[in-house]
Amino acid sequence: MSLDSNSASKNVQRHYSYSRKQKSLSLLCTNFLSLYNREGVELICLDDATSKLAVERRRIYDIVNILESIGVLSRTAKNKYAWRGFGGIAGALQGLMEDGSKKECLNVFTGDSSSKELEDGEDEESLSNPNTGSQNDKSDASILSVSASSRTENRREKSLGLLTKNFVKLFVCSDEDMYSLDEAASRLLGDGSHSAMMKTKVRRLYDIANVLSSMNLIEKTHTPDTRKPAFRWLWPKPKSDTGTTGVLEIKGPKKRLFGTELTNIQDRSGESLPINKDQNCAKKLEKRIRHESLTSEASGSKLKDLGQGQNYHFGPFAPHDTSKLDAPSSRKVKEPRDWNSLASKYRPQYQNQALRDLFSHYREAWKTWFYEVGEKNPVRN
DNA sequence: CCTTCCCGCCATTGA
DNA sequence: TCAATGGCGGGAAGG
């Protein structure tokens, strides 16, 4: 008997186009953020998210874990998370940075150093000895003693959340701004660029990088020398010393959404921002956008009148923040900022990453939404 | 071909 | 016990 009802007849191919991108974690993340970055949202119920976003539960866990380790959410109970918003990021980064530098110094002493610091009891992991443990594939340390606590700990070590934190630490705790995923992976493992562990690690890093990209904490590029793909950090890094700059304060419980990152294309290290490349991108993008808006004018034009008619209600991703992002963005464009060197020619409109990504995300989101509605809504009429 | 990474099985955890 | 959670890697889409 087994399978007869499911695979059978009709839905071999969902309509004309199935695209992985419609199901990507980064899109999901964007939608998630759109859904909850709104006035009055304090608590998030996972069931709610699952149904509103119409995705498998498993994926929600992915998103939520990553967001939590960035400080956007915090778990309050089973099935419940508190919304911290983008304003929580600065604090989280600060914490990560302190944590990172402390550990680096600490392991000079004993290997023990039971450090239990602020709030969340999260500590980790190898990287103490770069090359001692070497090959310990599966049966590591499973002698007889530490199996109870160590097992749990072992599991935690491999969690997406922790990996995210460590990945972010890579950027925040150093001057390095760019890593390829392989680099990151091998750095996160104890430099043992070995075996299948790397592969798995990298797989996870793809996931993480994608959601961080969708929030514009990082962006995908490639190394200048090699053509290898890599990720560049975009968010302001916390200052190592206390006091001084109050640039990234954590004011309200909630802050502007995409406003912040629109302001920081390149804050520190104001050096060589690849102008040429950027202009190229801008041009290319402009073209693409124009083209796509023909192809899918629905999304394009809709997006525009969100600004005014903000009562329009649609799918999983709500208009609310459109106003928010419309404001800063347009302001941004005409503001004679320090990067007016870039703005000199060509339309300043889409030259900034954040905006660019945003628009493309919204376009994707719209497509997805339309498909879904179209499909599961024969009752409609 | 190689890179990216979605899907969902199934082990763990927690109530 | 069972439901919620979340490693993990196969293998398919994308380039």
PDB file of N, CA, C and O in Angstrom, chain A residues 110-173:
ATOM      1  N   THR A 110      44.651  28.585  33.040  1.00  0.00           N
ATOM      2  CA  THR A 110      44.205  27.204  33.004  1.00  0.00           C
ATOM      3  C   THR A 110      43.250  26.958  31.859  1.00  0.00           C
ATOM      4  O   THR A 110      42.614  27.872  31.368  1.00  0.00           O
ATOM      5  N   GLY A 111      43.177  25.766  31.500  1.00  0.00           N
ATOM      6  CA  GLY A 111      42.243  25.442  30.445  1.00  0.00           C
ATOM      7  C   GLY A 111      40.821  25.498  30.968  1.00  0.00           C
ATOM      8  O   GLY A 111      39.862  25.421  30.224  1.00  0.00           O
ATOM      9  N   ASP A 112      40.740  25.628  32.254  1.00  0.00           N
ATOM     10  CA  ASP A 112      39.429  25.589  32.883  1.00  0.00           C
ATOM     11  C   ASP A 112      38.711  26.920  32.763  1.00  0.00           C
ATOM     12  O   ASP A 112      37.912  27.120  31.875  1.00  0.00           O
ATOM     13  N   SER A 113      39.015  27.799  33.632  1.00  0.00           N
ATOM     14  CA  SER A 113      38.448  29.147  33.602  1.00  0.00           C
ATOM     15  C   SER A 113      36.943  29.131  33.411  1.00  0.00           C
ATOM     16  O   SER A 113      36.417  29.523  32.379  1.00  0.00           O
ATOM     17  N   SER A 114      36.287  28.654  34.415  1.00  0.00           N
ATOM     18  CA  SER A 114      34.831  28.583  34.314  1.00  0.00           C
ATOM     19  C   SER A 114      34.243  29.975  34.303  1.00  0.00           C
ATOM     20  O   SER A 114      33.964  30.562  35.324  1.00  0.00           O
ATOM     21  N   SER A 115      34.099  30.452  33.148  1.00  0.00           N
ATOM     22  CA  SER A 115      33.594  31.812  33.031  1.00  0.00           C
ATOM     23  C   SER A 115      32.088  31.803  32.852  1.00  0.00           C
ATOM     24  O   SER A 115      31.555  31.210  31.930  1.00  0.00           O
ATOM     25  N   LYS A 116      31.482  32.423  33.775  1.00  0.00           N
ATOM     26  CA  LYS A 116      30.031  32.495  33.687  1.00  0.00           C
ATOM     27  C   LYS A 116      29.667  33.954  33.739  1.00  0.00           C
ATOM     28  O   LYS A 116      29.717  34.588  34.772  1.00  0.00           O
ATOM     29  N   GLU A 117      29.316  34.477  32.649  1.00  0.00           N
ATOM     30  CA  GLU A 117      29.121  35.912  32.661  1.00  0.00           C
ATOM     31  C   GLU A 117      27.676  36.330  32.543  1.00  0.00           C
ATOM     32  O   GLU A 117      26.774  35.633  32.957  1.00  0.00           O
ATOM     33  N   LEU A 118      27.529  37.458  32.012  1.00  0.00           N
ATOM     34  CA  LEU A 118      26.220  38.084  31.932  1.00  0.00           C
ATOM     35  C   LEU A 118      25.180  37.136  31.365  1.00  0.00           C
ATOM     36  O   LEU A 118      25.404  36.440  30.418  1.00  0.00           O
ATOM     37  N   GLU A 119      24.092  37.187  31.942  1.00  0.00           N
ATOM     38  CA  GLU A 119      22.918  36.450  31.506  1.00  0.00           C
ATOM     39  C   GLU A 119      23.204  35.108  30.852  1.00  0.00           C
ATOM     40  O   GLU A 119      23.630  34.189  31.533  1.00  0.00           O
ATOM     41  N   ASP A 120      22.980  34.998  29.647  1.00  0.00           N
ATOM     42  CA  ASP A 120      22.939  33.687  29.023  1.00  0.00           C
ATOM     43  C   ASP A 120      24.193  32.868  29.245  1.00  0.00           C
ATOM     44  O   ASP A 120      25.291  33.273  28.970  1.00  0.00           O
ATOM     45  N   GLY A 121      23.984  31.698  29.753  1.00  0.00           N
ATOM     46  CA  GLY A 121      25.113  30.821  30.010  1.00  0.00           C
ATOM     47  C   GLY A 121      25.506  30.091  28.750  1.00  0.00           C
ATOM     48  O   GLY A 121      25.189  28.940  28.547  1.00  0.00           O
ATOM     49  N   GLU A 122      26.182  30.774  27.951  1.00  0.00           N
ATOM     50  CA  GLU A 122      26.612  30.091  26.740  1.00  0.00           C
ATOM     51  C   GLU A 122      28.111  30.157  26.665  1.00  0.00           C
ATOM     52  O   GLU A 122      28.722  31.195  26.707  1.00  0.00           O
ATOM     53  N   ASP A 123      28.680  29.036  26.692  1.00  0.00           N
ATOM     54  CA  ASP A 123      30.105  29.062  26.462  1.00  0.00           C
ATOM     55  C   ASP A 123      30.419  27.919  25.540  1.00  0.00           C
ATOM     56  O   ASP A 123      29.640  27.023  25.330  1.00  0.00           O
ATOM     57  N   GLU A 124      31.568  27.970  25.033  1.00  0.00           N
ATOM     58  CA  GLU A 124      31.853  26.975  24.068  1.00  0.00           C
ATOM     59  C   GLU A 124      33.283  26.575  24.143  1.00  0.00           C
ATOM     60  O   GLU A 124      33.856  26.665  25.206  1.00  0.00           O
ATOM     61  N   GLU A 125      33.950  26.350  23.319  1.00  0.00           N
ATOM     62  CA  GLU A 125      34.105  25.187  22.511  1.00  0.00           C
ATOM     63  C   GLU A 125      35.546  24.994  22.228  1.00  0.00           C
ATOM     64  O   GLU A 125      36.383  25.435  22.968  1.00  0.00           O
ATOM     65  N   SER A 126      35.878  24.344  21.233  1.00  0.00           N
ATOM     66  CA  SER A 126      37.263  23.972  20.983  1.00  0.00           C
ATOM     67  C   SER A 126      38.172  25.184  20.870  1.00  0.00           C
ATOM     68  O   SER A 126      38.359  25.920  21.811  1.00  0.00           O
ATOM     69  N   LEU A 127      38.768  25.369  19.801  1.00  0.00           N
ATOM     70  CA  LEU A 127      39.673  26.446  19.491  1.00  0.00           C
ATOM     71  C   LEU A 127      40.685  26.772  20.571  1.00  0.00           C
ATOM     72  O   LEU A 127      41.446  27.725  20.480  1.00  0.00           O
ATOM     73  N   SER A 128      40.716  26.015  21.641  1.00  0.00           N
ATOM     74  CA  SER A 128      41.750  26.261  22.616  1.00  0.00           C
ATOM     75  C   SER A 128      43.089  25.750  22.092  1.00  0.00           C
ATOM     76  O   SER A 128      44.069  26.468  22.055  1.00  0.00           O
ATOM     77  N   ASN A 129      43.090  24.543  21.669  1.00  0.00           N
ATOM     78  CA  ASN A 129      44.311  24.037  21.058  1.00  0.00           C
ATOM     79  C   ASN A 129      44.099  23.877  19.564  1.00  0.00           C
ATOM     80  O   ASN A 129      43.256  23.118  19.136  1.00  0.00           O
ATOM     81  N   PRO A 130      44.855  24.560  18.857  1.00  0.00           N
ATOM     82  CA  PRO A 130      44.692  24.553  17.403  1.00  0.00           C
ATOM     83  C   PRO A 130      44.874  23.174  16.805  1.00  0.00           C
ATOM     84  O   PRO A 130      44.148  22.785  15.916  1.00  0.00           O
ATOM     85  N   ASN A 131      45.818  22.451  17.294  1.00  0.00           N
ATOM     86  CA  ASN A 131      46.094  21.213  16.570  1.00  0.00           C
ATOM     87  C   ASN A 131      46.347  19.998  17.461  1.00  0.00           C
ATOM     88  O   ASN A 131      47.002  19.064  17.055  1.00  0.00           O
ATOM     89  N   THR A 132      45.840  20.037  18.641  1.00  0.00           N
ATOM     90  CA  THR A 132      46.080  18.896  19.493  1.00  0.00           C
ATOM     91  C   THR A 132      45.113  17.769  19.188  1.00  0.00           C
ATOM     92  O   THR A 132      45.498  16.641  18.960  1.00  0.00           O
ATOM     93  N   GLY A 133      43.894  18.129  19.223  1.00  0.00           N
ATOM     94  CA  GLY A 133      42.874  17.089  19.080  1.00  0.00           C
ATOM     95  C   GLY A 133      42.845  16.459  17.708  1.00  0.00           C
ATOM     96  O   GLY A 133      42.460  15.323  17.558  1.00  0.00           O
ATOM     97  N   SER A 134      43.232  17.171  16.771  1.00  0.00           N
ATOM     98  CA  SER A 134      43.239  16.727  15.383  1.00  0.00           C
ATOM     99  C   SER A 134      42.065  15.827  15.014  1.00  0.00           C
ATOM    100  O   SER A 134      40.918  16.231  15.058  1.00  0.00           O
ATOM    101  N   GLN A 135      42.374  14.621  14.636  1.00  0.00           N
ATOM    102  CA  GLN A 135      41.296  13.780  14.117  1.00  0.00           C
ATOM    103  C   GLN A 135      40.519  13.103  15.233  1.00  0.00           C
ATOM    104  O   GLN A 135      40.980  12.180  15.845  1.00  0.00           O
ATOM    105  N   ASN A 136      39.352  13.584  15.431  1.00  0.00           N
ATOM    106  CA  ASN A 136      38.536  12.977  16.483  1.00  0.00           C
ATOM    107  C   ASN A 136      37.122  12.815  15.972  1.00  0.00           C
ATOM    108  O   ASN A 136      36.155  13.146  16.624  1.00  0.00           O
ATOM    109  N   ASP A 137      37.049  12.342  14.818  1.00  0.00           N
ATOM    110  CA  ASP A 137      35.799  12.356  14.082  1.00  0.00           C
ATOM    111  C   ASP A 137      34.569  12.044  14.911  1.00  0.00           C
ATOM    112  O   ASP A 137      33.844  12.903  15.319  1.00  0.00           O
ATOM    113  N   LYS A 138      34.338  10.812  15.133  1.00  0.00           N
ATOM    114  CA  LYS A 138      33.064  10.503  15.764  1.00  0.00           C
ATOM    115  C   LYS A 138      33.219  10.101  17.224  1.00  0.00           C
ATOM    116  O   LYS A 138      32.507  10.545  18.084  1.00  0.00           O
ATOM    117  N   SER A 139      34.137   9.249  17.489  1.00  0.00           N
ATOM    118  CA  SER A 139      34.220   8.699  18.830  1.00  0.00           C
ATOM    119  C   SER A 139      35.122   9.524  19.721  1.00  0.00           C
ATOM    120  O   SER A 139      36.031   9.016  20.329  1.00  0.00           O
ATOM    121  N   ASP A 140      34.863  10.778  19.770  1.00  0.00           N
ATOM    122  CA  ASP A 140      35.744  11.602  20.561  1.00  0.00           C
ATOM    123  C   ASP A 140      35.320  11.611  22.020  1.00  0.00           C
ATOM    124  O   ASP A 140      34.177  11.799  22.357  1.00  0.00           O
ATOM    125  N   ALA A 141      36.280  11.437  22.867  1.00  0.00           N
ATOM    126  CA  ALA A 141      36.067  11.599  24.294  1.00  0.00           C
ATOM    127  C   ALA A 141      34.869  10.832  24.812  1.00  0.00           C
ATOM    128  O   ALA A 141      34.129  11.295  25.644  1.00  0.00           O
ATOM    129  N   SER A 142      34.659   9.692  24.303  1.00  0.00           N
ATOM    130  CA  SER A 142      33.523   8.923  24.762  1.00  0.00           C
ATOM    131  C   SER A 142      33.985   7.768  25.632  1.00  0.00           C
ATOM    132  O   SER A 142      33.507   6.666  25.541  1.00  0.00           O
ATOM    133  N   ILE A 143      34.974   8.056  26.421  1.00  0.00           N
ATOM    134  CA  ILE A 143      35.539   6.990  27.220  1.00  0.00           C
ATOM    135  C   ILE A 143      34.532   6.488  28.242  1.00  0.00           C
ATOM    136  O   ILE A 143      33.894   5.482  28.068  1.00  0.00           O
ATOM    137  N   LEU A 144      34.418   7.198  29.325  1.00  0.00           N
ATOM    138  CA  LEU A 144      33.480   6.733  30.322  1.00  0.00           C
ATOM    139  C   LEU A 144      33.029   7.854  31.240  1.00  0.00           C
ATOM    140  O   LEU A 144      31.935   7.834  31.761  1.00  0.00           O
ATOM    141  N   SER A 145      33.897   8.808  31.396  1.00  0.00           N
ATOM    142  CA  SER A 145      33.578   9.829  32.371  1.00  0.00           C
ATOM    143  C   SER A 145      32.519  10.797  31.888  1.00  0.00           C
ATOM    144  O   SER A 145      31.334  10.633  32.131  1.00  0.00           O
ATOM    145  N   VAL A 146      32.949  11.788  31.212  1.00  0.00           N
ATOM    146  CA  VAL A 146      32.048  12.856  30.835  1.00  0.00           C
ATOM    147  C   VAL A 146      31.173  12.460  29.664  1.00  0.00           C
ATOM    148  O   VAL A 146      31.543  12.617  28.520  1.00  0.00           O
ATOM    149  N   SER A 147      30.038  11.961  29.972  1.00  0.00           N
ATOM    150  CA  SER A 147      29.137  11.665  28.878  1.00  0.00           C
ATOM    151  C   SER A 147      27.800  12.351  29.080  1.00  0.00           C
ATOM    152  O   SER A 147      27.147  12.743  28.131  1.00  0.00           O
ATOM    153  N   ALA A 148      27.441  12.495  30.325  1.00  0.00           N
ATOM    154  CA  ALA A 148      26.149  13.108  30.592  1.00  0.00           C
ATOM    155  C   ALA A 148      26.147  14.578  30.218  1.00  0.00           C
ATOM    156  O   ALA A 148      25.468  14.982  29.274  1.00  0.00           O
ATOM    157  N   SER A 149      26.919  15.339  30.918  1.00  0.00           N
ATOM    158  CA  SER A 149      26.909  16.775  30.673  1.00  0.00           C
ATOM    159  C   SER A 149      27.593  17.097  29.357  1.00  0.00           C
ATOM    160  O   SER A 149      27.221  18.009  28.654  1.00  0.00           O
ATOM    161  N   SER A 150      28.559  16.314  29.049  1.00  0.00           N
ATOM    162  CA  SER A 150      29.342  16.607  27.873  1.00  0.00           C
ATOM    163  C   SER A 150      28.570  16.344  26.593  1.00  0.00           C
ATOM    164  O   SER A 150      28.837  16.924  25.559  1.00  0.00           O
ATOM    165  N   ARG A 151      27.654  15.465  26.719  1.00  0.00           N
ATOM    166  CA  ARG A 151      26.864  15.169  25.530  1.00  0.00           C
ATOM    167  C   ARG A 151      25.981  16.336  25.161  1.00  0.00           C
ATOM    168  O   ARG A 151      25.908  16.745  24.011  1.00  0.00           O
ATOM    169  N   THR A 152      25.333  16.830  26.183  1.00  0.00           N
ATOM    170  CA  THR A 152      24.506  18.002  25.959  1.00  0.00           C
ATOM    171  C   THR A 152      25.350  19.156  25.451  1.00  0.00           C
ATOM    172  O   THR A 152      24.980  19.851  24.516  1.00  0.00           O
ATOM    173  N   GLU A 153      26.464  19.267  26.101  1.00  0.00           N
ATOM    174  CA  GLU A 153      27.345  20.356  25.731  1.00  0.00           C
ATOM    175  C   GLU A 153      27.819  20.208  24.297  1.00  0.00           C
ATOM    176  O   GLU A 153      27.877  21.165  23.541  1.00  0.00           O
ATOM    177  N   ASN A 154      28.110  19.001  23.973  1.00  0.00           N
ATOM    178  CA  ASN A 154      28.565  18.722  22.631  1.00  0.00           C
ATOM    179  C   ASN A 154      27.515  19.132  21.610  1.00  0.00           C
ATOM    180  O   ASN A 154      27.815  19.714  20.572  1.00  0.00           O
ATOM    181  N   ARG A 155      26.330  18.815  21.963  1.00  0.00           N
ATOM    182  CA  ARG A 155      25.240  19.162  21.048  1.00  0.00           C
ATOM    183  C   ARG A 155      25.123  20.672  20.908  1.00  0.00           C
ATOM    184  O   ARG A 155      24.929  21.202  19.829  1.00  0.00           O
ATOM    185  N   ARG A 156      25.239  21.317  22.051  1.00  0.00           N
ATOM    186  CA  ARG A 156      25.106  22.763  22.032  1.00  0.00           C
ATOM    187  C   ARG A 156      26.217  23.413  21.215  1.00  0.00           C
ATOM    188  O   ARG A 156      26.022  24.444  20.596  1.00  0.00           O
ATOM    189  N   GLU A 157      27.336  22.789  21.291  1.00  0.00           N
ATOM    190  CA  GLU A 157      28.458  23.329  20.541  1.00  0.00           C
ATOM    191  C   GLU A 157      28.167  23.400  19.054  1.00  0.00           C
ATOM    192  O   GLU A 157      28.691  24.231  18.352  1.00  0.00           O
ATOM    193  N   LYS A 158      27.371  22.489  18.640  1.00  0.00           N
ATOM    194  CA  LYS A 158      27.131  22.426  17.211  1.00  0.00           C
ATOM    195  C   LYS A 158      25.874  23.146  16.789  1.00  0.00           C
ATOM    196  O   LYS A 158      25.471  23.068  15.650  1.00  0.00           O
ATOM    197  N   SER A 159      25.285  23.806  17.722  1.00  0.00           N
ATOM    198  CA  SER A 159      24.013  24.437  17.390  1.00  0.00           C
ATOM    199  C   SER A 159      24.199  25.594  16.423  1.00  0.00           C
ATOM    200  O   SER A 159      25.243  26.223  16.360  1.00  0.00           O
ATOM    201  N   LEU A 160      23.143  25.822  15.711  1.00  0.00           N
ATOM    202  CA  LEU A 160      23.148  26.913  14.746  1.00  0.00           C
ATOM    203  C   LEU A 160      23.385  28.234  15.448  1.00  0.00           C
ATOM    204  O   LEU A 160      24.103  29.082  14.953  1.00  0.00           O
ATOM    205  N   GLY A 161      22.771  28.372  16.591  1.00  0.00           N
ATOM    206  CA  GLY A 161      22.881  29.618  17.323  1.00  0.00           C
ATOM    207  C   GLY A 161      24.319  29.927  17.688  1.00  0.00           C
ATOM    208  O   GLY A 161      24.810  31.032  17.464  1.00  0.00           O
ATOM    209  N   LEU A 162      24.965  28.941  18.240  1.00  0.00           N
ATOM    210  CA  LEU A 162      26.346  29.174  18.646  1.00  0.00           C
ATOM    211  C   LEU A 162      27.244  29.414  17.447  1.00  0.00           C
ATOM    212  O   LEU A 162      28.115  30.270  17.471  1.00  0.00           O
ATOM    213  N   LEU A 163      26.995  28.651  16.434  1.00  0.00           N
ATOM    214  CA  LEU A 163      27.780  28.838  15.224  1.00  0.00           C
ATOM    215  C   LEU A 163      27.630  30.266  14.723  1.00  0.00           C
ATOM    216  O   LEU A 163      28.596  30.894  14.311  1.00  0.00           O
ATOM    217  N   THR A 164      26.418  30.742  14.783  1.00  0.00           N
ATOM    218  CA  THR A 164      26.179  32.114  14.360  1.00  0.00           C
ATOM    219  C   THR A 164      26.995  33.083  15.184  1.00  0.00           C
ATOM    220  O   THR A 164      27.669  33.967  14.654  1.00  0.00           O
ATOM    221  N   LYS A 165      26.946  32.888  16.476  1.00  0.00           N
ATOM    222  CA  LYS A 165      27.708  33.783  17.343  1.00  0.00           C
ATOM    223  C   LYS A 165      29.181  33.762  17.005  1.00  0.00           C
ATOM    224  O   LYS A 165      29.827  34.806  16.910  1.00  0.00           O
ATOM    225  N   ASN A 166      29.687  32.585  16.836  1.00  0.00           N
ATOM    226  CA  ASN A 166      31.108  32.483  16.549  1.00  0.00           C
ATOM    227  C   ASN A 166      31.458  33.066  15.196  1.00  0.00           C
ATOM    228  O   ASN A 166      32.514  33.675  15.023  1.00  0.00           O
ATOM    229  N   PHE A 167      30.571  32.870  14.290  1.00  0.00           N
ATOM    230  CA  PHE A 167      30.786  33.440  12.969  1.00  0.00           C
ATOM    231  C   PHE A 167      30.844  34.954  13.055  1.00  0.00           C
ATOM    232  O   PHE A 167      31.734  35.596  12.500  1.00  0.00           O
ATOM    233  N   VAL A 168      29.920  35.503  13.789  1.00  0.00           N
ATOM    234  CA  VAL A 168      29.884  36.952  13.948  1.00  0.00           C
ATOM    235  C   VAL A 168      31.108  37.447  14.698  1.00  0.00           C
ATOM    236  O   VAL A 168      31.679  38.481  14.361  1.00  0.00           O
ATOM    237  N   LYS A 169      31.513  36.681  15.670  1.00  0.00           N
ATOM    238  CA  LYS A 169      32.714  37.064  16.422  1.00  0.00           C
ATOM    239  C   LYS A 169      33.912  37.219  15.503  1.00  0.00           C
ATOM    240  O   LYS A 169      34.757  38.075  15.720  1.00  0.00           O
ATOM    241  N   LEU A 170      33.946  36.379  14.525  1.00  0.00           N
ATOM    242  CA  LEU A 170      35.046  36.442  13.584  1.00  0.00           C
ATOM    243  C   LEU A 170      35.232  37.861  13.053  1.00  0.00           C
ATOM    244  O   LEU A 170      36.339  38.347  12.919  1.00  0.00           O
ATOM    245  N   PHE A 171      34.119  38.481  12.766  1.00  0.00           N
ATOM    246  CA  PHE A 171      34.173  39.832  12.216  1.00  0.00           C
ATOM    247  C   PHE A 171      34.367  40.863  13.313  1.00  0.00           C
ATOM    248  O   PHE A 171      35.210  41.746  13.220  1.00  0.00           O
ATOM    249  N   VAL A 172      33.557  40.702  14.326  1.00  0.00           N
ATOM    250  CA  VAL A 172      33.480  41.731  15.347  1.00  0.00           C
ATOM    251  C   VAL A 172      34.748  41.794  16.203  1.00  0.00           C
ATOM    252  O   VAL A 172      35.109  42.851  16.710  1.00  0.00           O
ATOM    253  N   CYS A 173      35.397  40.681  16.347  1.00  0.00           N
ATOM    254  CA  CYS A 173      36.572  40.648  17.217  1.00  0.00           C
ATOM    255  C   CYS A 173      37.872  40.913  16.488  1.00  0.00           C
ATOM    256  O   CYS A 173      38.946  40.682  17.032  1.00  0.00           O
TER     257      CYS A 173
END
